[in-house]
Amino acid sequence: MRRFIIDTDTGSDDAIAIMMMLLSDDVQVEAVTTVCGNIGMEQATLNALATIEVVGKGSPPVYRGAHKPLMRELVTAQKCMAKTAWAIAGSSILWGNPKKTMRWM
């Protein structure tokens, strides 16, 4: 079995990859770390938590990373992205308390 730590800004493409990895019998996702990118770090974290919850298989810890780049100003594509976490039916992350499942670094 291959073991992975996923580092992501959890856009739609990353969410699909996370889903595929969690559903694979050949992969063990050890953790997910979230960073800013196309969207801010807070939204990336909520998206990762919602994605993991919806899959319902495996529950790797989610760690928040850097909220901005270390060497330059943050530039996102937030204007092109939804302002809320994935609109996934049944995800308590969207309506509940994401801190209950998030581990803080």
mmCIF file of C-alpha atoms in Angstrom:
data_model
loop_
_atom_site.group_PDB
_atom_site.id
_atom_site.type_symbol
_atom_site.label_atom_id
_atom_site.label_comp_id
_atom_site.label_asym_id
_atom_site.label_seq_id
_atom_site.Cartn_x
_atom_site.Cartn_y
_atom_site.Cartn_z
ATOM 1 C CA MET A 1 0.000 0.000 0.000
ATOM 2 C CA ARG A 2 1.279 3.452 -0.906
ATOM 3 C CA ARG A 3 1.124 6.114 1.810
ATOM 4 C CA PHE A 4 0.565 9.823 1.076
ATOM 5 C CA ILE A 5 0.381 13.205 2.730
ATOM 6 C CA ILE A 6 -1.670 15.528 0.537
ATOM 7 C CA ASP A 7 -0.736 19.231 0.486
ATOM 8 C CA THR A 8 -3.503 21.192 -1.215
ATOM 9 C CA ASP A 9 -5.437 24.407 -1.702
ATOM 10 C CA THR A 10 -8.480 22.136 -2.204
ATOM 11 C CA GLY A 11 -9.957 23.470 -5.384
ATOM 12 C CA SER A 12 -12.325 21.263 -7.351
ATOM 13 C CA ASP A 13 -9.497 19.347 -9.024
ATOM 14 C CA ASP A 14 -7.839 18.652 -5.675
ATOM 15 C CA ALA A 15 -11.149 17.573 -4.134
ATOM 16 C CA ILE A 16 -11.588 14.965 -6.876
ATOM 17 C CA ALA A 17 -8.040 13.697 -6.301
ATOM 18 C CA ILE A 18 -8.650 13.468 -2.540
ATOM 19 C CA MET A 19 -11.875 11.534 -3.165
ATOM 20 C CA MET A 20 -10.153 9.110 -5.528
ATOM 21 C CA MET A 21 -7.293 8.522 -3.106
ATOM 22 C CA LEU A 22 -9.579 7.938 -0.122
ATOM 23 C CA LEU A 23 -11.663 5.463 -2.116
ATOM 24 C CA SER A 24 -8.651 3.518 -3.398
ATOM 25 C CA ASP A 25 -7.733 0.261 -1.663
ATOM 26 C CA ASP A 26 -4.124 0.750 -2.792
ATOM 27 C CA VAL A 27 -3.603 4.120 -1.064
ATOM 28 C CA GLN A 28 -3.425 5.245 2.552
ATOM 29 C CA VAL A 29 -3.871 9.013 3.054
ATOM 30 C CA GLU A 30 -1.934 9.743 6.245
ATOM 31 C CA ALA A 31 -2.846 13.451 6.455
ATOM 32 C CA VAL A 32 -4.075 16.434 4.470
ATOM 33 C CA THR A 33 -2.386 19.814 4.828
ATOM 34 C CA THR A 34 -4.072 22.912 3.474
ATOM 35 C CA VAL A 35 -2.501 26.097 2.186
ATOM 36 C CA CYS A 36 -3.572 29.202 0.330
ATOM 37 C CA GLY A 37 -3.555 29.093 -3.446
ATOM 38 C CA ASN A 38 -6.494 29.665 -5.736
ATOM 39 C CA ILE A 39 -8.475 30.275 -2.562
ATOM 40 C CA GLY A 40 -7.547 31.352 0.941
ATOM 41 C CA MET A 41 -6.279 28.848 3.487
ATOM 42 C CA GLU A 42 -9.429 28.943 5.647
ATOM 43 C CA GLN A 43 -11.669 28.076 2.691
ATOM 44 C CA ALA A 44 -9.206 25.438 1.487
ATOM 45 C CA THR A 45 -9.391 23.827 4.934
ATOM 46 C CA LEU A 46 -13.195 23.837 4.986
ATOM 47 C CA ASN A 47 -13.237 22.352 1.475
ATOM 48 C CA ALA A 48 -10.826 19.573 2.495
ATOM 49 C CA LEU A 49 -12.879 18.720 5.580
ATOM 50 C CA ALA A 50 -16.127 18.668 3.599
ATOM 51 C CA THR A 51 -14.569 16.491 0.885
ATOM 52 C CA ILE A 52 -13.275 13.950 3.405
ATOM 53 C CA GLU A 53 -16.599 13.848 5.233
ATOM 54 C CA VAL A 54 -18.612 13.272 2.073
ATOM 55 C CA VAL A 55 -16.406 10.366 0.975
ATOM 56 C CA GLY A 56 -17.024 8.687 4.312
ATOM 57 C CA LYS A 57 -14.074 6.324 3.980
ATOM 58 C CA GLY A 58 -11.007 7.044 6.040
ATOM 59 C CA SER A 59 -10.607 10.136 8.139
ATOM 60 C CA PRO A 60 -7.089 11.498 7.793
ATOM 61 C CA PRO A 61 -6.215 14.438 10.030
ATOM 62 C CA VAL A 62 -6.375 17.872 8.390
ATOM 63 C CA TYR A 63 -3.736 20.444 9.287
ATOM 64 C CA ARG A 64 -3.831 24.127 8.368
ATOM 65 C CA GLY A 65 -0.651 25.420 6.781
ATOM 66 C CA ALA A 66 0.561 28.818 5.692
ATOM 67 C CA HIS A 67 -2.098 31.486 5.180
ATOM 68 C CA LYS A 68 0.105 33.348 2.682
ATOM 69 C CA PRO A 69 3.199 32.668 0.598
ATOM 70 C CA LEU A 70 6.518 33.014 2.389
ATOM 71 C CA MET A 71 8.265 34.997 -0.348
ATOM 72 C CA ARG A 72 5.584 37.148 -2.035
ATOM 73 C CA GLU A 73 2.115 38.617 -1.614
ATOM 74 C CA LEU A 74 -0.894 36.333 -1.779
ATOM 75 C CA VAL A 75 -2.757 36.366 -5.095
ATOM 76 C CA THR A 76 -5.843 34.160 -5.290
ATOM 77 C CA ALA A 77 -8.544 33.426 -7.810
ATOM 78 C CA GLN A 78 -11.190 33.933 -5.114
ATOM 79 C CA LYS A 79 -13.294 36.163 -7.380
ATOM 80 C CA CYS A 80 -13.731 33.184 -9.703
ATOM 81 C CA MET A 81 -14.453 30.704 -6.922
ATOM 82 C CA ALA A 82 -17.504 30.102 -4.761
ATOM 83 C CA LYS A 83 -17.474 31.989 -1.479
ATOM 84 C CA THR A 84 -18.589 28.992 0.582
ATOM 85 C CA ALA A 85 -17.354 25.442 1.072
ATOM 86 C CA TRP A 86 -18.441 22.802 -1.427
ATOM 87 C CA ALA A 87 -22.191 22.615 -1.676
ATOM 88 C CA ILE A 88 -22.227 18.948 -0.796
ATOM 89 C CA ALA A 89 -25.473 17.629 0.647
ATOM 90 C CA GLY A 90 -25.134 16.018 4.037
ATOM 91 C CA SER A 91 -21.814 17.573 5.023
ATOM 92 C CA SER A 92 -21.943 18.749 8.649
ATOM 93 C CA ILE A 93 -18.763 20.716 7.918
ATOM 94 C CA LEU A 94 -20.858 23.152 5.927
ATOM 95 C CA TRP A 95 -23.415 23.672 8.663
ATOM 96 C CA GLY A 96 -21.731 22.430 11.837
ATOM 97 C CA ASN A 97 -18.487 23.033 13.668
ATOM 98 C CA PRO A 98 -15.425 22.187 11.536
ATOM 99 C CA LYS A 99 -13.117 22.625 14.536
ATOM 100 C CA LYS A 100 -14.341 19.331 15.956
ATOM 101 C CA THR A 101 -12.553 17.448 13.165
ATOM 102 C CA MET A 102 -9.661 19.833 12.468
ATOM 103 C CA ARG A 103 -6.290 19.478 14.116
ATOM 104 C CA TRP A 104 -4.375 22.725 14.538
ATOM 105 C CA MET A 105 -0.639 22.923 14.009
#
